[in-house]
Structures are given as C-alpha cells and as structure tokens.
JSON list of C-alpha atoms and ligand atoms in Angstrom, two decimals:
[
{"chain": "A", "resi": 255, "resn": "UNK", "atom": "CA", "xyz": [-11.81, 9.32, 16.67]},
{"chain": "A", "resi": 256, "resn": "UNK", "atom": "CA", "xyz": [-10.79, 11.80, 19.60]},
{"chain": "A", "resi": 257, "resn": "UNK", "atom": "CA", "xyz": [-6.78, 11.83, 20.23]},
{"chain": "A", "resi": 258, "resn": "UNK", "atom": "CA", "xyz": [-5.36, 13.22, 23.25]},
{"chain": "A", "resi": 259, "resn": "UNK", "atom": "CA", "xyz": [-1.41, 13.91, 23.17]},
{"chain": "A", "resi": 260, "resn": "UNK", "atom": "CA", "xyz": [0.36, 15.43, 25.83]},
{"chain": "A", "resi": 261, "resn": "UNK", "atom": "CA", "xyz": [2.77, 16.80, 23.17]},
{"chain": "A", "resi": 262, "resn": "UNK", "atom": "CA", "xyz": [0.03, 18.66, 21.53]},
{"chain": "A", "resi": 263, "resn": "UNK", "atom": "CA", "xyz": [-0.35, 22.27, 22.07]},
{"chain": "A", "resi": 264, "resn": "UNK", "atom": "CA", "xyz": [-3.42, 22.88, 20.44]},
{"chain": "A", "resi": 265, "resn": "UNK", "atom": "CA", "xyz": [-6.38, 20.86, 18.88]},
{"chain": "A", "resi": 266, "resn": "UNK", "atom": "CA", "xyz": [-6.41, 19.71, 15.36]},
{"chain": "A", "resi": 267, "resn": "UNK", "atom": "CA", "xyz": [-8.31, 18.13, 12.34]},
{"chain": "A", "resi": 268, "resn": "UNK", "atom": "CA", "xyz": [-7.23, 15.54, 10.06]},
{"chain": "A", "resi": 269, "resn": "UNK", "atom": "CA", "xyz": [-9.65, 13.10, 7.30]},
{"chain": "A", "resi": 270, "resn": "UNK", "atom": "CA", "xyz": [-7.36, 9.81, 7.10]},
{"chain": "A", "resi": 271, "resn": "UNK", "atom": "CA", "xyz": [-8.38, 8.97, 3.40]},
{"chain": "A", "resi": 272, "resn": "UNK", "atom": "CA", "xyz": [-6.53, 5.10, 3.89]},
{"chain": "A", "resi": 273, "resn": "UNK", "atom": "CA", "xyz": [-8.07, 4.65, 7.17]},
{"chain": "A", "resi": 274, "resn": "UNK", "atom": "CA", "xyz": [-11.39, 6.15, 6.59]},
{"chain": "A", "resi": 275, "resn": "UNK", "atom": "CA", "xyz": [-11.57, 8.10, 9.59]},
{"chain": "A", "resi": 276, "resn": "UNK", "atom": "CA", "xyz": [-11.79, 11.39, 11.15]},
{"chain": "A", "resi": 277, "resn": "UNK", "atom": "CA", "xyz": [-9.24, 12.32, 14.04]},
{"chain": "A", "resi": 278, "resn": "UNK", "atom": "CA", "xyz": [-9.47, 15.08, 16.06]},
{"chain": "A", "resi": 279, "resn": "UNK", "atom": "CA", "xyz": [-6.06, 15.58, 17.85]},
{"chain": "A", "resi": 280, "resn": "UNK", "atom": "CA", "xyz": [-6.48, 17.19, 21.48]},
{"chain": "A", "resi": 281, "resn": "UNK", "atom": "CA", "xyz": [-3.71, 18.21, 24.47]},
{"chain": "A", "resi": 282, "resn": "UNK", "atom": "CA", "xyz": [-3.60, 16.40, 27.39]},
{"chain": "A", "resi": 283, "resn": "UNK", "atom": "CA", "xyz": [-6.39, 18.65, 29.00]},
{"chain": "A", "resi": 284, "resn": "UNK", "atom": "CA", "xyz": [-8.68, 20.82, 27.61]},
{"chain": "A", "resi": 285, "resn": "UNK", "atom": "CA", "xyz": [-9.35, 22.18, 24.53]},
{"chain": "A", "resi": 286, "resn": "UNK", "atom": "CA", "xyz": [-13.02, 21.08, 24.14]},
{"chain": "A", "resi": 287, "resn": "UNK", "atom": "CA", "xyz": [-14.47, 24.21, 23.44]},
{"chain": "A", "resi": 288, "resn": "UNK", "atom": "CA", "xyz": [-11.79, 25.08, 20.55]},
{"chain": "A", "resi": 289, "resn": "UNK", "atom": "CA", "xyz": [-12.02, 21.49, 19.34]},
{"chain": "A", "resi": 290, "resn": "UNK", "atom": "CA", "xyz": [-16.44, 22.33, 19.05]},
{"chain": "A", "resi": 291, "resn": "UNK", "atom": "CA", "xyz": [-15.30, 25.21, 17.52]},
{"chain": "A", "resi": 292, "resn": "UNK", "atom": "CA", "xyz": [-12.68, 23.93, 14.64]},
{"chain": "A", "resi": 293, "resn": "UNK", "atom": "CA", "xyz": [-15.39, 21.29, 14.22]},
{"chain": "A", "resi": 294, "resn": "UNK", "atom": "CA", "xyz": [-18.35, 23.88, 13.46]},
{"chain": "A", "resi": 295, "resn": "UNK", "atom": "CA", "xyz": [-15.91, 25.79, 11.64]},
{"chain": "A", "resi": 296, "resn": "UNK", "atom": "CA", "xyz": [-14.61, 23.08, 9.07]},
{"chain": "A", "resi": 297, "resn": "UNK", "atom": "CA", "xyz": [-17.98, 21.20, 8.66]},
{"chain": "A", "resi": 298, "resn": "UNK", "atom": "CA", "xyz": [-18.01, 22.04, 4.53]},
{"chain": "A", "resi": 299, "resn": "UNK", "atom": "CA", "xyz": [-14.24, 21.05, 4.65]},
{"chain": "A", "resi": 300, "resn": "UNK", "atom": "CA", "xyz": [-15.27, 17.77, 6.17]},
{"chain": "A", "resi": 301, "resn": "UNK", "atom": "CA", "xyz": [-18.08, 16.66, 4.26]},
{"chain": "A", "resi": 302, "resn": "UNK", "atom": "CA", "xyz": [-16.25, 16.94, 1.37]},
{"chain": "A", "resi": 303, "resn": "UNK", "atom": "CA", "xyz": [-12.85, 15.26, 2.34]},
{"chain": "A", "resi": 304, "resn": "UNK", "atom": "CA", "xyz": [-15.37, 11.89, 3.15]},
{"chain": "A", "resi": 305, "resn": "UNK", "atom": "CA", "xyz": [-16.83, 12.65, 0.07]},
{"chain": "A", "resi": 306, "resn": "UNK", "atom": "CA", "xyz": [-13.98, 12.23, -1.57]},
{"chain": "A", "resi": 307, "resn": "UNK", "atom": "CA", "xyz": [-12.92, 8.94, -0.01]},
{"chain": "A", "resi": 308, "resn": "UNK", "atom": "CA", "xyz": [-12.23, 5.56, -1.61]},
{"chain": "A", "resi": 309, "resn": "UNK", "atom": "CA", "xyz": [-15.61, 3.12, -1.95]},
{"chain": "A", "resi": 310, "resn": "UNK", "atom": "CA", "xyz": [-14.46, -0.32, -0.43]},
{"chain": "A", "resi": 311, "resn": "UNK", "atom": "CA", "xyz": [-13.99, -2.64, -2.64]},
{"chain": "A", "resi": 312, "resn": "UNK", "atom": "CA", "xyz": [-14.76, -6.10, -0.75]},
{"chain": "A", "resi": 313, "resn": "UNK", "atom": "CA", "xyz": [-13.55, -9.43, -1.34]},
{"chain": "A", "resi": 314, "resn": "UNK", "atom": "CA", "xyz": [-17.24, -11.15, -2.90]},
{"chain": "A", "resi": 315, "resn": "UNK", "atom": "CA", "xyz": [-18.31, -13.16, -5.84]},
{"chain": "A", "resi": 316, "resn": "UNK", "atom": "CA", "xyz": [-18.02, -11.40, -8.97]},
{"chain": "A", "resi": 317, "resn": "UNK", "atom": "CA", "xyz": [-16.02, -7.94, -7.73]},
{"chain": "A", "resi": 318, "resn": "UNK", "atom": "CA", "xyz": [-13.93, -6.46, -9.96]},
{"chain": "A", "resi": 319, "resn": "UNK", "atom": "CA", "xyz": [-10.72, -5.86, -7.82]},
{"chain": "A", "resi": 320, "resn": "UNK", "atom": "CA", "xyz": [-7.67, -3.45, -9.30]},
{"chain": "A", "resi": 321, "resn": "UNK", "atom": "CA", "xyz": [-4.53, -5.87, -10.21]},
{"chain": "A", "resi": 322, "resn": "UNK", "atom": "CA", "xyz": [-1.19, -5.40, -12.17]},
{"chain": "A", "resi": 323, "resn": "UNK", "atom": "CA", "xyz": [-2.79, -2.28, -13.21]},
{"chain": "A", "resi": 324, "resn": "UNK", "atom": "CA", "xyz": [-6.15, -3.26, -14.75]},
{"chain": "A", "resi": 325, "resn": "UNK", "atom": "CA", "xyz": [-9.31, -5.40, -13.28]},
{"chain": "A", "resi": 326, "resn": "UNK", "atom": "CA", "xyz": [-9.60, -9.04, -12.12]},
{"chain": "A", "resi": 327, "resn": "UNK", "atom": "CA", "xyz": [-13.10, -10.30, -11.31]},
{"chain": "A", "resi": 328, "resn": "UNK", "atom": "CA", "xyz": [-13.47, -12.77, -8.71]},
{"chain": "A", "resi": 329, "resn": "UNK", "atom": "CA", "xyz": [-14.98, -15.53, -10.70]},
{"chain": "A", "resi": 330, "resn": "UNK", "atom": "CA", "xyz": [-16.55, -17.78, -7.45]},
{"chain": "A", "resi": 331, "resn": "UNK", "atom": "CA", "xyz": [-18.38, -21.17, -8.16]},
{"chain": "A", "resi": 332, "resn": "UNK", "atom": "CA", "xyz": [-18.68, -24.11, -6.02]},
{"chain": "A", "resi": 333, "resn": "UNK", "atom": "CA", "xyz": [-17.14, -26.32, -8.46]},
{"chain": "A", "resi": 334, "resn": "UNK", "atom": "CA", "xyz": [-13.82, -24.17, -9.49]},
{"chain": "A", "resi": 335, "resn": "UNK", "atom": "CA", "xyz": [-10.69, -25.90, -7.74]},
{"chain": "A", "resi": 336, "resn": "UNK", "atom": "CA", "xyz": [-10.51, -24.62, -4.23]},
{"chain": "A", "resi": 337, "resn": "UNK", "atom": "CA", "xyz": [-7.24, -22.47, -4.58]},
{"chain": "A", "resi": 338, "resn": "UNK", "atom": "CA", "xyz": [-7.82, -20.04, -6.96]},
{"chain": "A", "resi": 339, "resn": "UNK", "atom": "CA", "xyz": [-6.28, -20.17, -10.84]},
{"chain": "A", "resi": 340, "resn": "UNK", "atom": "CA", "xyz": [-6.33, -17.04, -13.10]},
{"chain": "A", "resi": 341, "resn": "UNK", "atom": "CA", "xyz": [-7.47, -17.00, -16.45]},
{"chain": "A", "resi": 342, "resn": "UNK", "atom": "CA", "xyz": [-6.74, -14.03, -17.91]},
{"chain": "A", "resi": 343, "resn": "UNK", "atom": "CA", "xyz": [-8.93, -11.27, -16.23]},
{"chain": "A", "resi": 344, "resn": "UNK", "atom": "CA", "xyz": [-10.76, -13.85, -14.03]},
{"chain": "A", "resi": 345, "resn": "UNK", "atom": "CA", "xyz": [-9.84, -15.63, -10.83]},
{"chain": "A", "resi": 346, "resn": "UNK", "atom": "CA", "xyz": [-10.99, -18.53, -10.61]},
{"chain": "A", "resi": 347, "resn": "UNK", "atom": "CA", "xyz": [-12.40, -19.36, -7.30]},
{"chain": "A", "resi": 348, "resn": "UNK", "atom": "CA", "xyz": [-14.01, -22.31, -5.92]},
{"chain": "A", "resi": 349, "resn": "UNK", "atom": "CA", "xyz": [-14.86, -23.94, -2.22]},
{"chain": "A", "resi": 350, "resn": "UNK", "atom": "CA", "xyz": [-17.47, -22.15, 0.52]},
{"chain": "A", "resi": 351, "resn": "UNK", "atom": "CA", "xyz": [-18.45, -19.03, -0.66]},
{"chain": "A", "resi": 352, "resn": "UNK", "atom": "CA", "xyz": [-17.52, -17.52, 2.85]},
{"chain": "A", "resi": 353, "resn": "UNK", "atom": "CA", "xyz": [-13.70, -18.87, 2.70]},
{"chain": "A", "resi": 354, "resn": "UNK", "atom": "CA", "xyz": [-13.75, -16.37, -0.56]},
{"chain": "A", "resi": 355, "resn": "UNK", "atom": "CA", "xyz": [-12.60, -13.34, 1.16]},
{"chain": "A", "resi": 356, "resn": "UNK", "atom": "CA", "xyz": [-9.48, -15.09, 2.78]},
{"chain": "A", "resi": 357, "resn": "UNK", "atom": "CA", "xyz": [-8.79, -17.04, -0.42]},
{"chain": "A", "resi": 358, "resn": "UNK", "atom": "CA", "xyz": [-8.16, -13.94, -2.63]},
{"chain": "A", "resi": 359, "resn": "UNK", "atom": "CA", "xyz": [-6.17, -12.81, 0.26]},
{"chain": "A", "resi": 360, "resn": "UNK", "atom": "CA", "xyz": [-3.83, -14.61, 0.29]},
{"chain": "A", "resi": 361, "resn": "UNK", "atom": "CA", "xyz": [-3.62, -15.63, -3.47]},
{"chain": "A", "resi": 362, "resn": "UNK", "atom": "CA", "xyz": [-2.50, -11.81, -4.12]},
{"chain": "A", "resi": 363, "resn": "UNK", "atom": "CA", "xyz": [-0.31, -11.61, -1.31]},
{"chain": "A", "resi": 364, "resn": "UNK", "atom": "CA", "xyz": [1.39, -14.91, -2.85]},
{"chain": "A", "resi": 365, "resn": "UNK", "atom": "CA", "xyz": [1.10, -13.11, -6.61]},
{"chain": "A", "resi": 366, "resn": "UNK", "atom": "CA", "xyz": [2.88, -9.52, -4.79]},
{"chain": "A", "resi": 367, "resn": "UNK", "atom": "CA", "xyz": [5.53, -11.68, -3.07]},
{"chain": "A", "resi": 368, "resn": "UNK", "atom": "CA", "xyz": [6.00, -13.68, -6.87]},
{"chain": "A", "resi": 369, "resn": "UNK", "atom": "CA", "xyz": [6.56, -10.60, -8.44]},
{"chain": "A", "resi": 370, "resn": "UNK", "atom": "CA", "xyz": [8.44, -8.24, -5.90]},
{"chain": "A", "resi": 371, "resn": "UNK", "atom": "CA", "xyz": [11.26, -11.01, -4.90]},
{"chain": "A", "resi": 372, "resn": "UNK", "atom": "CA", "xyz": [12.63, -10.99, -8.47]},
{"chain": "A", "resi": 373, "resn": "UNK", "atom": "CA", "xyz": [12.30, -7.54, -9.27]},
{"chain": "A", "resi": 374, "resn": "UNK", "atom": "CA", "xyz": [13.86, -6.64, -6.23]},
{"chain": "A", "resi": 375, "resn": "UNK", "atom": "CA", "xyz": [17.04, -9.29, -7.08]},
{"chain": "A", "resi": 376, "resn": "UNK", "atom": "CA", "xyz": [17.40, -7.85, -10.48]},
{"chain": "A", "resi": 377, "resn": "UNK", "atom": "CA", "xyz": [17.47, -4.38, -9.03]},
{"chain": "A", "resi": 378, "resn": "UNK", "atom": "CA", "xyz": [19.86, -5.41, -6.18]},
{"chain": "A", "resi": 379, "resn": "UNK", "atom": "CA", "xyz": [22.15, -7.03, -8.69]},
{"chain": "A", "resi": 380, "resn": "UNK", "atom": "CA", "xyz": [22.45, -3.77, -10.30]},
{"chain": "A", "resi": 381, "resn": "UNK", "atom": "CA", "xyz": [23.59, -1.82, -7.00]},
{"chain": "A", "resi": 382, "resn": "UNK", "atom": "CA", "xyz": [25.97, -5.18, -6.04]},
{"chain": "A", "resi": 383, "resn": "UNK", "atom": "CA", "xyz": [23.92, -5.44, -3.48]},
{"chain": "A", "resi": 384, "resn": "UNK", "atom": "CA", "xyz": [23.04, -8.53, -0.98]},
{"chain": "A", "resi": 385, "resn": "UNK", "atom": "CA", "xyz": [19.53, -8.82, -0.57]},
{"chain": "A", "resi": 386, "resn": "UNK", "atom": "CA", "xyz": [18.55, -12.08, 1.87]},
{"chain": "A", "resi": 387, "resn": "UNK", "atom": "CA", "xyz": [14.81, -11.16, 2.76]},
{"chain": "A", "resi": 388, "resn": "UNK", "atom": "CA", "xyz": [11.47, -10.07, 0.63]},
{"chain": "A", "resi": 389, "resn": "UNK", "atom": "CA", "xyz": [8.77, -10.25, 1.92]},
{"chain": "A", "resi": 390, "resn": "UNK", "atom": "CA", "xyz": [5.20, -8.67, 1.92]},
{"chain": "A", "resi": 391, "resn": "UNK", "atom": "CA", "xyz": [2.61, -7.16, 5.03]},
{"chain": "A", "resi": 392, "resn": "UNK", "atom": "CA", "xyz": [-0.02, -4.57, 4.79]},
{"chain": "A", "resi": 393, "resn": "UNK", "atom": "CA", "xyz": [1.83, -1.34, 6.83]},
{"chain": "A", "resi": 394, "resn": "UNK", "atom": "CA", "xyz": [-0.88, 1.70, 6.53]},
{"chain": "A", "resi": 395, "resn": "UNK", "atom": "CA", "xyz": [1.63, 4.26, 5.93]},
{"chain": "A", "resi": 396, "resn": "UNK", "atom": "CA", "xyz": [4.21, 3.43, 3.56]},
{"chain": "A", "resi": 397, "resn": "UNK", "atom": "CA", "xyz": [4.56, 1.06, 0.38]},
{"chain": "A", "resi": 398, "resn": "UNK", "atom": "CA", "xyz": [7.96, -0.23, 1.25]},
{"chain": "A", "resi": 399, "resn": "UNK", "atom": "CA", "xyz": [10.55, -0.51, 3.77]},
{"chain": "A", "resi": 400, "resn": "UNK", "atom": "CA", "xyz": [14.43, -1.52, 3.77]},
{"chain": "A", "resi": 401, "resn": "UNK", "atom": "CA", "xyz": [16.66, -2.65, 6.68]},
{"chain": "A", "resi": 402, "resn": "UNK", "atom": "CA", "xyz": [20.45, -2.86, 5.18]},
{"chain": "A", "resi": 403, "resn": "UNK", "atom": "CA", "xyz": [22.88, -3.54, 8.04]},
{"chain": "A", "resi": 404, "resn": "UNK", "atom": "CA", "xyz": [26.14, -2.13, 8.63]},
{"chain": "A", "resi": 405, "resn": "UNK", "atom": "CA", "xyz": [28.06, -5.17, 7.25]},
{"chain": "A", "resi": 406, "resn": "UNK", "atom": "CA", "xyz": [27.47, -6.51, 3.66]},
{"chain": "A", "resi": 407, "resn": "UNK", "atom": "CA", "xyz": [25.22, -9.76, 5.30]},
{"chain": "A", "resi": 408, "resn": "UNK", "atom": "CA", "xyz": [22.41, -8.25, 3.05]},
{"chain": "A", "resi": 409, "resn": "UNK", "atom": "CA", "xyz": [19.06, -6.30, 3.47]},
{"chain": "A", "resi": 410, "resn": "UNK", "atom": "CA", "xyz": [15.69, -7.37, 3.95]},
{"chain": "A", "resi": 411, "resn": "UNK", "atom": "CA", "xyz": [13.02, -5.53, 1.95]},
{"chain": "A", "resi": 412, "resn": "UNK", "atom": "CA", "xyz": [8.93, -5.61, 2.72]},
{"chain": "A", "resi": 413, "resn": "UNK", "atom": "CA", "xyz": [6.56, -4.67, 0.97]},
{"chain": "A", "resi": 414, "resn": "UNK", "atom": "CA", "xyz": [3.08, -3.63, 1.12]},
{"chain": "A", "resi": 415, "resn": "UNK", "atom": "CA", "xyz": [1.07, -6.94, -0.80]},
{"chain": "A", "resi": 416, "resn": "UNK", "atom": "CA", "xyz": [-1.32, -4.18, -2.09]},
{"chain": "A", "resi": 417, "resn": "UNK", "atom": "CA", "xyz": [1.26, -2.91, -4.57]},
{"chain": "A", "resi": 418, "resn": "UNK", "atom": "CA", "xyz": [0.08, -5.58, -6.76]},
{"chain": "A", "resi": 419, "resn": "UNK", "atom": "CA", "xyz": [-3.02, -4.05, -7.43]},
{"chain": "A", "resi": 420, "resn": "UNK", "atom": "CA", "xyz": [-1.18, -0.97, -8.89]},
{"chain": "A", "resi": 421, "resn": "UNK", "atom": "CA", "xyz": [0.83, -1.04, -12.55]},
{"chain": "A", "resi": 422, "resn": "UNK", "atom": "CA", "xyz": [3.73, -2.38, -12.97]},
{"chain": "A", "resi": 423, "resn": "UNK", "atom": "CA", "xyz": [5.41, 1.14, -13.21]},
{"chain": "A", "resi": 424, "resn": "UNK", "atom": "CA", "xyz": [4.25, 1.72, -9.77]},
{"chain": "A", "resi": 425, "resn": "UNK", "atom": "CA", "xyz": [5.77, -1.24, -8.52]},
{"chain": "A", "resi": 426, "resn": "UNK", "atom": "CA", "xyz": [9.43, -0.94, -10.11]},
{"chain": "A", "resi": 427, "resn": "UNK", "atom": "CA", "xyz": [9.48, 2.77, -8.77]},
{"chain": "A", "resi": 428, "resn": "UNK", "atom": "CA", "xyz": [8.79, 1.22, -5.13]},
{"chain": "A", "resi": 429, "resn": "UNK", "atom": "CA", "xyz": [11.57, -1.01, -5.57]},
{"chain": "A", "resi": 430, "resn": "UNK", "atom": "CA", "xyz": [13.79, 0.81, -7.45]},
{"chain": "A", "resi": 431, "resn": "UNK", "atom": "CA", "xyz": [13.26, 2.87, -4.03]},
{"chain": "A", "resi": 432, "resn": "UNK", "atom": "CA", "xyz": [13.91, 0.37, -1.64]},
{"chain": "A", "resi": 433, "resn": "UNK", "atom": "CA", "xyz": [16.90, -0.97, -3.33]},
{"chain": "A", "resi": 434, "resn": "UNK", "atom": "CA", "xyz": [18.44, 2.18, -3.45]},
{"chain": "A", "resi": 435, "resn": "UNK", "atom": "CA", "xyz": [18.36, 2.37, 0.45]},
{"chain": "A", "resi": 436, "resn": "UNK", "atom": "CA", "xyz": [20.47, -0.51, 0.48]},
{"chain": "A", "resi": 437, "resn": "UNK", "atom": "CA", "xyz": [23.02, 1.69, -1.04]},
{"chain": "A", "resi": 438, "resn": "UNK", "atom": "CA", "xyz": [22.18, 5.14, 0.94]},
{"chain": "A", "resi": 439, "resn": "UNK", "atom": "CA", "xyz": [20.13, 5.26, 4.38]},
{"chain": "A", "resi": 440, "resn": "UNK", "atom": "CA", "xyz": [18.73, 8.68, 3.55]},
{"chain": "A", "resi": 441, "resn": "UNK", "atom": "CA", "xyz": [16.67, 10.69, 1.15]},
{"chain": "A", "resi": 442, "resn": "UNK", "atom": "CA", "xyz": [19.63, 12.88, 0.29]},
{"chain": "A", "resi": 443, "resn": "UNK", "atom": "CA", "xyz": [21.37, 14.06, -3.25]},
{"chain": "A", "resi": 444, "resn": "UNK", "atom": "CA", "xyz": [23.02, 10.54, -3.86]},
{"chain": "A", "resi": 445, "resn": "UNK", "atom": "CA", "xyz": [19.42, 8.51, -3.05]},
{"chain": "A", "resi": 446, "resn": "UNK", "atom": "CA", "xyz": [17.65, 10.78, -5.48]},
{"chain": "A", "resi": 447, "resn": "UNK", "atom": "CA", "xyz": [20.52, 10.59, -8.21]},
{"chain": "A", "resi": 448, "resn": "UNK", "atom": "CA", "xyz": [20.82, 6.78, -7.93]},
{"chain": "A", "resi": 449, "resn": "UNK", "atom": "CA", "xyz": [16.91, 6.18, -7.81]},
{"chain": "A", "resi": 450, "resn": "UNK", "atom": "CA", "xyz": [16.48, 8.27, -11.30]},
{"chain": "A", "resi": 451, "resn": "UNK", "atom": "CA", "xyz": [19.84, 5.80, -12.28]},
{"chain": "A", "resi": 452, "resn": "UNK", "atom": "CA", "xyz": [17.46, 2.85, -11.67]},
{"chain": "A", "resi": 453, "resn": "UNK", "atom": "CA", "xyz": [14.21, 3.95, -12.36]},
{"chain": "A", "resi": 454, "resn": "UNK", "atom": "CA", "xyz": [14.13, 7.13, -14.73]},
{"chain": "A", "resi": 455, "resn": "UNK", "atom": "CA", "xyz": [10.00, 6.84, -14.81]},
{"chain": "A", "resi": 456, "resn": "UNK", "atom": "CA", "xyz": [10.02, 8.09, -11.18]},
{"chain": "A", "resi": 457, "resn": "UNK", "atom": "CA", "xyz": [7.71, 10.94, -11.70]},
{"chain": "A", "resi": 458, "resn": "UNK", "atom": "CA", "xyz": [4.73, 9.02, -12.89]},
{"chain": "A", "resi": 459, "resn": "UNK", "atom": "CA", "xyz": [4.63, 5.84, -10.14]},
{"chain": "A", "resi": 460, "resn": "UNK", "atom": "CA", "xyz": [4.42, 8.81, -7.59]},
{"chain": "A", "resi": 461, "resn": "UNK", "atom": "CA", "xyz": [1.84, 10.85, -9.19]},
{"chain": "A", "resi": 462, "resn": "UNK", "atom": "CA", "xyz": [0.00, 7.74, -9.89]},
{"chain": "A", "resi": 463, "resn": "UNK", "atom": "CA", "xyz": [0.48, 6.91, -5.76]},
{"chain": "A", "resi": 464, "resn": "UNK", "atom": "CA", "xyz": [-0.74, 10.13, -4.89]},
{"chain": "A", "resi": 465, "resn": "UNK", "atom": "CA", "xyz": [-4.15, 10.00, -6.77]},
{"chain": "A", "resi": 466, "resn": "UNK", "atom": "CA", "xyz": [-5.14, 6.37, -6.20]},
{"chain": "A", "resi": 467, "resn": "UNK", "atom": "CA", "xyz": [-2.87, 5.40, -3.61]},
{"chain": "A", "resi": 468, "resn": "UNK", "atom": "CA", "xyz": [-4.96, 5.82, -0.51]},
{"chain": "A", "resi": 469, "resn": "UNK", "atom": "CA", "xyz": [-7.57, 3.70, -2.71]},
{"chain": "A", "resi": 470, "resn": "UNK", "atom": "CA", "xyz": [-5.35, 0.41, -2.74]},
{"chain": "A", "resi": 471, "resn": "UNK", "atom": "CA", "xyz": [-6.61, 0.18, 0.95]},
{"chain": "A", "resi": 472, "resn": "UNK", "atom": "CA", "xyz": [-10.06, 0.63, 0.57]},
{"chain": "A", "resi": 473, "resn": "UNK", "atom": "CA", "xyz": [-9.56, -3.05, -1.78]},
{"chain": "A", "resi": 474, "resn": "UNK", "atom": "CA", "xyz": [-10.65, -6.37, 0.51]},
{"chain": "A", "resi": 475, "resn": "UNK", "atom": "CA", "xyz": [-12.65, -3.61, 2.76]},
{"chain": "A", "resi": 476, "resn": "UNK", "atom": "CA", "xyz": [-15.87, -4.63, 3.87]},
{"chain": "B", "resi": 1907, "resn": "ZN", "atom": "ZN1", "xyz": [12.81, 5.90, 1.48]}
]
C-alpha cells in the first residue's frame, strides 16, 4: 500500500501486524528512488515482520476461535437451533452453513456487550460515576474509548467486541481504563494512580495486549 502525505518529509516503512499490510509512506512528490532504495534495503526486515504476522483465524465449521481466554470450537450442524447456544467449549451452531460466519459474529459481539456493560457499571459505581452508554464496534487501533461530558449527564464507553476473545484480566484492565477517563481526560499522574486504584493487575493485561493483541484481529479473517 503506497501513501502519499503532503506532511511527509521523507519516505518511510511500516508492517501493520492488525491490518496485515505493508505501507510505504511517501511526500507529496517524489521520493521514488529513496522509497526503491529503503525497500531493497529492508527486504530481510520485511520478510520477517510478515513472517511474524497473525494466521487468520476464519469464522468455519469446526475452528477453534480464542474466547474469555481459552478456545471455543464452532460446533456447525444443520440440525443445531439456528442461533447459536454454548456448551461449555462448543458453540453450538445450526442453519446454512454459509450464514455461519455472520452468526458467530454477532453472537460474540452480543457475549462482549453481556459482559463489558456490567463490568463497566460496577467499575463506574466505584468512581461515582454516571455511565449512560456501552456499547461495542471493531475500531483497528484502540481497545476502548470514553466520551465523559463536561456536566455529570454520564459517559458513554465502546468497546472493541474482540476483547472477548482475550482473558478476563485483559478485559477488566480495558475497563478499569476507560472508567478512569470518566474521572480524568488525560494519561497524566492522577489517571495512572487511579487506574492501579481500580485495577492493580495492570501490568499483565498490557503485556498480554502487546504479544497477542494484534492477533485478536486476525480472528473472523478470511
Ligand atoms: Zn486512555
């Protein structure tokens, strides 16, 4: 994928490991012969960055799809009830085969929501803090966001649906995180102190992020 910015002064490289793709960041004009260049130059480098990438993980009979932490199998047979049921580590899934994909979809985005609304409310009541939106989307670039108006009305917190796939620990440091920006709009001293406050396990949701994060959108890929 070729990007040219007119803010860019020079050419640049970057593997997207949650988009899968290689962009190559170019000014306005020019810079072809630099961009060849980099490219020759970092060949190794790239290789092994898509190497390293996620394998997609696609919605079909019998996957094994990360959830909650562990693995749920798609369990798909004509005669299963049409919206799916879990059963321990199975999901029960029944209907056309090809109405599969969507089906799981939207059965973990429902599971996500089920889970994130009332962790979110018992963190919120812990601030003393209105909260009078969850909800869940797929943004590419971050796992949560918060909007907390000036007046106490209440905030409204998304999340990414995919968080569901991760542990739990993973999921109460993203909210923990969230709910804390209902209290302070920043990343400064107070944030930090009142995020340990509500979720002293910080450390390990974000390590566990940064090794298998970018994998959580490789799931449901084709
Ligand atoms: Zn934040």
């Amino acid at each position: 994928m070729i990007e040219r910015r007119a803010a860019a002064r020079g050419v640049r490289l970057r593997a997207d490991p949650v988009q899968g793709v290689v962009r190559l960041g170019l000014p306005a004009r020019g810079g072809t012969a630099a961009a060849a260049q980099l490219l020759a130059d970092h060949q190794g480098w790239l290789a092994a960055q898509v190497a390293r990438w996620p394998a997609p993980i696609p919605f079909v009979a019998g996957a094994a799809i990360p959830f909650d932490g562990g693995l749920l199998v798609l369990d798909w047979h004509p005669g299963h009830p049409r919206t799916p049921r879990r059963e321990g580590d199975r999901l029960l899934i029944g209907g056309p085969v090809e109405l599969l994909p969507g089906r799981t979809l939207r059965w973990l985005k429902a599971a996500a929501l089920a889970d994130l609304t009332p962790a979110t409310h018992h963190h919120a009541a812990r601030v003393a803090r209105p909260v009078t939106q969850v909800r869940v989307a797929d943004p590419r670039a971050r796992w949560g966001s918060c909007t907390s108006p000036r007046d106490d009305s209440g905030g409204r917190i998304a999340y990414s649906w995919r968080l569901i796939l991760a542990p739990p620990l993973v999921r109460n440091n993203v909210v923990a995180h969230e709910v804390a920006h209902l209290v302070h709009a920043n990343h400064g001293t107070e944030f930090h102190a009142l995020l340990r406050q509500l979720d002293p396990n910080g450390r390990a949701a974000r390590a566990w992020l940064k090794a298998h994060g970018a994998g959580l959108h490789w799931v449901g890929r084709g």
